[in-house]
Tab-separated table of N, CA and C in Angstrom:
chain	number	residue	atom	x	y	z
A	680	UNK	N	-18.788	-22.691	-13.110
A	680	UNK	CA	-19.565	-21.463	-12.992
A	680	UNK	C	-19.652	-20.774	-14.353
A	681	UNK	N	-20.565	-20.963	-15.195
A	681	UNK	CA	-20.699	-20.455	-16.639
A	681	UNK	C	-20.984	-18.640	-16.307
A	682	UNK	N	-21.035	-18.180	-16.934
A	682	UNK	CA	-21.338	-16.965	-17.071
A	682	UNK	C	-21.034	-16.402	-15.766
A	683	UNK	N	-19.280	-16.376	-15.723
A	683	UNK	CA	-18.845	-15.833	-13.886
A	683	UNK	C	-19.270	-14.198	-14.407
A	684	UNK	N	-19.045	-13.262	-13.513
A	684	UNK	CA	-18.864	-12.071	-13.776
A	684	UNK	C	-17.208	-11.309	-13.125
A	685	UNK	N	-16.751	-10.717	-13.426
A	685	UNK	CA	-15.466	-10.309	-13.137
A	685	UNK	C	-16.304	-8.761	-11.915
A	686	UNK	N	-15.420	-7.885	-11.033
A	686	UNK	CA	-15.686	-7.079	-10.239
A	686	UNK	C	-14.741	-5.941	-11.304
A	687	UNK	N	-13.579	-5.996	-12.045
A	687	UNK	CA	-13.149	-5.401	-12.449
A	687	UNK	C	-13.683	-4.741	-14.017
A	688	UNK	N	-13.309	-3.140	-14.011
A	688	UNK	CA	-13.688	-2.833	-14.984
A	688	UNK	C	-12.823	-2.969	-16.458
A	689	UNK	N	-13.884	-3.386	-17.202
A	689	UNK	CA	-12.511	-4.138	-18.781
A	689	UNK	C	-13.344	-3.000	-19.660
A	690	UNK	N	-12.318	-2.843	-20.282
A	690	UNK	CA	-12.328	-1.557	-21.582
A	690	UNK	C	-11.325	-2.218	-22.433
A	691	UNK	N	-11.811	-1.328	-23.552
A	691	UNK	CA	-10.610	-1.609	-24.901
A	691	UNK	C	-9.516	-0.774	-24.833
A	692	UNK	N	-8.500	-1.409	-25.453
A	692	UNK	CA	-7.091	-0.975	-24.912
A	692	UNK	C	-7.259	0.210	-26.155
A	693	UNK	N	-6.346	1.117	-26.175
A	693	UNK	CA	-6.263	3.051	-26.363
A	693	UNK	C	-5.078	2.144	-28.098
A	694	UNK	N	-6.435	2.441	-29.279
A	694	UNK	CA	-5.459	2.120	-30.637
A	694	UNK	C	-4.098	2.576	-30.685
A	695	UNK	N	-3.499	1.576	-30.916
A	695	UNK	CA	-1.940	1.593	-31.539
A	695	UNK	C	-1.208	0.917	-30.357
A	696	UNK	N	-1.953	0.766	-28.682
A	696	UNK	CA	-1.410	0.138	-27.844
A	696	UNK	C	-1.406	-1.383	-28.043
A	697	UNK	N	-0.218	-1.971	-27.600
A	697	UNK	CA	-0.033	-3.097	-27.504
A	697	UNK	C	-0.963	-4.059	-25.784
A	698	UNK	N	-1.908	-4.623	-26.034
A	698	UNK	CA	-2.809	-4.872	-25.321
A	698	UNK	C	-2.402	-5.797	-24.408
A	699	UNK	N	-1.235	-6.293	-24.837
A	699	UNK	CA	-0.625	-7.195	-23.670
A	699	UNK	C	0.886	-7.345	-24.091
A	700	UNK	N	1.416	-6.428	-23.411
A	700	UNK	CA	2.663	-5.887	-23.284
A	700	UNK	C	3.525	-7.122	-23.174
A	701	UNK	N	3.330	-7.457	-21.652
A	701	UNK	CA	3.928	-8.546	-21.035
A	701	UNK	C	4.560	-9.968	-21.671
A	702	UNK	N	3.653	-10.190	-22.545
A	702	UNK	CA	3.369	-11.689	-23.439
A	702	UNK	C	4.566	-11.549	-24.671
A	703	UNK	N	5.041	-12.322	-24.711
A	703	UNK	CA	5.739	-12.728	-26.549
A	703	UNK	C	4.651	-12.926	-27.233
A	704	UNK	N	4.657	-12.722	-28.699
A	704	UNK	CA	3.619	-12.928	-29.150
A	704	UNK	C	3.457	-14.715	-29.640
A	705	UNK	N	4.330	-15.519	-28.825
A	705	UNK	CA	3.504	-16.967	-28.412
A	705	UNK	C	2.876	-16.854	-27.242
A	706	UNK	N	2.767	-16.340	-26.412
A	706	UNK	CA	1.764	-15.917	-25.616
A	706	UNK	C	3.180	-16.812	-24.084
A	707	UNK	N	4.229	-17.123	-24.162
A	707	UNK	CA	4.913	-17.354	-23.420
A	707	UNK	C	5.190	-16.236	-22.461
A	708	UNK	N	5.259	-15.450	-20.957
A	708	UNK	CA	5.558	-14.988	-20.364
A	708	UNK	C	6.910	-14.205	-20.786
A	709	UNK	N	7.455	-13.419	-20.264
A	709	UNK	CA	8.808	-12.874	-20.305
A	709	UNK	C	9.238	-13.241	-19.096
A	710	UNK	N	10.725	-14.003	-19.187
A	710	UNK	CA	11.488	-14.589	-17.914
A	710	UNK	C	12.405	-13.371	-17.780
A	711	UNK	N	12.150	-12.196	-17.191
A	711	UNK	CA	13.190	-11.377	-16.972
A	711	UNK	C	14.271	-11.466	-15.922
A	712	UNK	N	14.832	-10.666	-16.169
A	712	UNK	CA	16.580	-11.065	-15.704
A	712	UNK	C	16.268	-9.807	-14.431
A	713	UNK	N	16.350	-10.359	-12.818
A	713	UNK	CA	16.398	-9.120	-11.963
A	713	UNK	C	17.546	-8.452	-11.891
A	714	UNK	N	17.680	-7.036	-11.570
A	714	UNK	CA	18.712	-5.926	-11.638
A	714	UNK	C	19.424	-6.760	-10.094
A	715	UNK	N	20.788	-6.127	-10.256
A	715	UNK	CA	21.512	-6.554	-9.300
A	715	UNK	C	21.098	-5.964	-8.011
A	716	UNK	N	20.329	-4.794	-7.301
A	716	UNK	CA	19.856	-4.598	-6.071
A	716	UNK	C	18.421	-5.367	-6.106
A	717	UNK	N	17.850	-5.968	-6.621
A	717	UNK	CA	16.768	-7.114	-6.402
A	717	UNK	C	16.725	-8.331	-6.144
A	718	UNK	N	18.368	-8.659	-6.276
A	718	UNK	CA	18.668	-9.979	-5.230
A	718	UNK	C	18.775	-9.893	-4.169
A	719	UNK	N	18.453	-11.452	-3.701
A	719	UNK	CA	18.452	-10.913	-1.951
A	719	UNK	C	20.250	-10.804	-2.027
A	720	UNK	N	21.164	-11.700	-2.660
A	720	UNK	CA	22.691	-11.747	-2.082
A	720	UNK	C	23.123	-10.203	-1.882
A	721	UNK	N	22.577	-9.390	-2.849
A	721	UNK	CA	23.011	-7.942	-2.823
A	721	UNK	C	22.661	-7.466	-1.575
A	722	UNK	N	21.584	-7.802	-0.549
A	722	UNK	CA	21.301	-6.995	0.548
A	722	UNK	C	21.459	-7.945	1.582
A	723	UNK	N	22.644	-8.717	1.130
A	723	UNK	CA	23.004	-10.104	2.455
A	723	UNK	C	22.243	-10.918	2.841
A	724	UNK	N	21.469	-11.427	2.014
A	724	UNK	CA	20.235	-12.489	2.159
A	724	UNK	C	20.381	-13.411	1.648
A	725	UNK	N	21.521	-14.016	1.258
A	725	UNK	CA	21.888	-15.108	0.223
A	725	UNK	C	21.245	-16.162	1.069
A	726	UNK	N	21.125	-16.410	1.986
A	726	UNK	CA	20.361	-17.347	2.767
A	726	UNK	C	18.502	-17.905	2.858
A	727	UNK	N	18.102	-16.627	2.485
A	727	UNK	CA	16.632	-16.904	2.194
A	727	UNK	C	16.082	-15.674	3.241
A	728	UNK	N	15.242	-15.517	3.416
A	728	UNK	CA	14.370	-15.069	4.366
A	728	UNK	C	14.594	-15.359	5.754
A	729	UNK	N	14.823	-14.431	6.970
A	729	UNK	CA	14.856	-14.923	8.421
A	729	UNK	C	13.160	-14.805	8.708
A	730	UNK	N	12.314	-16.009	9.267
A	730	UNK	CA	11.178	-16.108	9.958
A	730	UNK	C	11.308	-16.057	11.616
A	731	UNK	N	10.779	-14.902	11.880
A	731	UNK	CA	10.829	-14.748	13.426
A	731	UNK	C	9.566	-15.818	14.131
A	732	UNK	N	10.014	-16.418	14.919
A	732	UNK	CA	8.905	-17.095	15.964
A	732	UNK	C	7.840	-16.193	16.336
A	733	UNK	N	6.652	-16.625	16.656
A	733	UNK	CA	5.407	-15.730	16.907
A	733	UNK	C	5.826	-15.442	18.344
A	734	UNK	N	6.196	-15.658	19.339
A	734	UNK	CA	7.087	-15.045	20.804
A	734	UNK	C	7.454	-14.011	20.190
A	735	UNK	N	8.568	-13.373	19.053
A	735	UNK	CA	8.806	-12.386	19.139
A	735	UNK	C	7.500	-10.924	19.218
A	736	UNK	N	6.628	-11.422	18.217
A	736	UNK	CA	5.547	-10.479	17.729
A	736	UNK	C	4.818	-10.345	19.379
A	737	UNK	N	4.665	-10.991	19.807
A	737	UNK	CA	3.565	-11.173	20.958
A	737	UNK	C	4.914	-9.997	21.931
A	738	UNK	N	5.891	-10.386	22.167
A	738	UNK	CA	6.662	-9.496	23.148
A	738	UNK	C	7.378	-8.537	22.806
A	739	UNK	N	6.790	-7.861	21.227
A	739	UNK	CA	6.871	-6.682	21.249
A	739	UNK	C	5.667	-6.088	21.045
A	740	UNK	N	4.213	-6.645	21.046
A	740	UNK	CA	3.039	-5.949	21.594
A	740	UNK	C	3.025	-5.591	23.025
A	741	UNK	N	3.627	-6.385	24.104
A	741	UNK	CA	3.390	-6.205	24.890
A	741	UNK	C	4.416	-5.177	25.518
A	742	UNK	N	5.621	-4.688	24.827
A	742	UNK	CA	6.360	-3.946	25.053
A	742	UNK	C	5.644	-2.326	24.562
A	743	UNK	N	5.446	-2.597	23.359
A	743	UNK	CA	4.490	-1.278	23.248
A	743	UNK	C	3.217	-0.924	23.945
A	744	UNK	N	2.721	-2.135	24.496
A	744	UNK	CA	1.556	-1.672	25.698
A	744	UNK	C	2.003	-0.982	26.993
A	745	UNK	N	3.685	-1.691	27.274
A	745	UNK	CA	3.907	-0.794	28.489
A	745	UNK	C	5.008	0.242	28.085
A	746	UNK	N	4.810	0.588	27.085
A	746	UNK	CA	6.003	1.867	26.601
A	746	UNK	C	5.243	2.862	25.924
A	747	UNK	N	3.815	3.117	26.580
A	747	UNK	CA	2.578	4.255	25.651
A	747	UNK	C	2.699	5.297	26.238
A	748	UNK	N	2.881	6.009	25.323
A	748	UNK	CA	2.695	7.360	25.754
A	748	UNK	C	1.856	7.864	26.837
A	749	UNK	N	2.012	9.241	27.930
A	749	UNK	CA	0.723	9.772	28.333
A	749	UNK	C	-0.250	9.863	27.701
A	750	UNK	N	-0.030	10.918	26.553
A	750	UNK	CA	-1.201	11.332	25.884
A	750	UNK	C	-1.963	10.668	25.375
A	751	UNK	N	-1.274	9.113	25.036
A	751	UNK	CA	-2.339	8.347	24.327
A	751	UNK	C	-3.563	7.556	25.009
A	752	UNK	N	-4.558	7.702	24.216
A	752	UNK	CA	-5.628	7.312	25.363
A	752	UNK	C	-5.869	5.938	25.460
């Protein structure tokens, strides 16, 4: 696709700013080091992620269908 167009608006970065912060100037990423409450082990997740079965989601819609308020219409 030659001549794509982007949706986003691009401007010139504000003089004396560094225009791409992020980058080393080999253009390598920064591998930063996460703070100790951004591991999962810190919030007992050393295991990975728990994935609930789609049964759960479905039978707690249907629990909130029969646990509605009066007022709600």
């Amino acid at each position: 696709m030659a001549g794509r167009t982007h949706r986003r608006v691009r401007t010139e970065p504000v003089p004396g700013v560094d225009p791409s912060p992020q980058l080393f100037p080999d253009g390598r990423a920064i591998d930063a080091e996460l703070a100790a409450e951004d591991r999962l082990g810190a919030w007992g997740d050393d295991e990975g992620p728990e994935v609930l079965p789609d049964a759960a989601a479905a039978s707690n819609a249907e629990r909130l269908e029969r646990d509605r308020p009066p007022h709600y219409a």
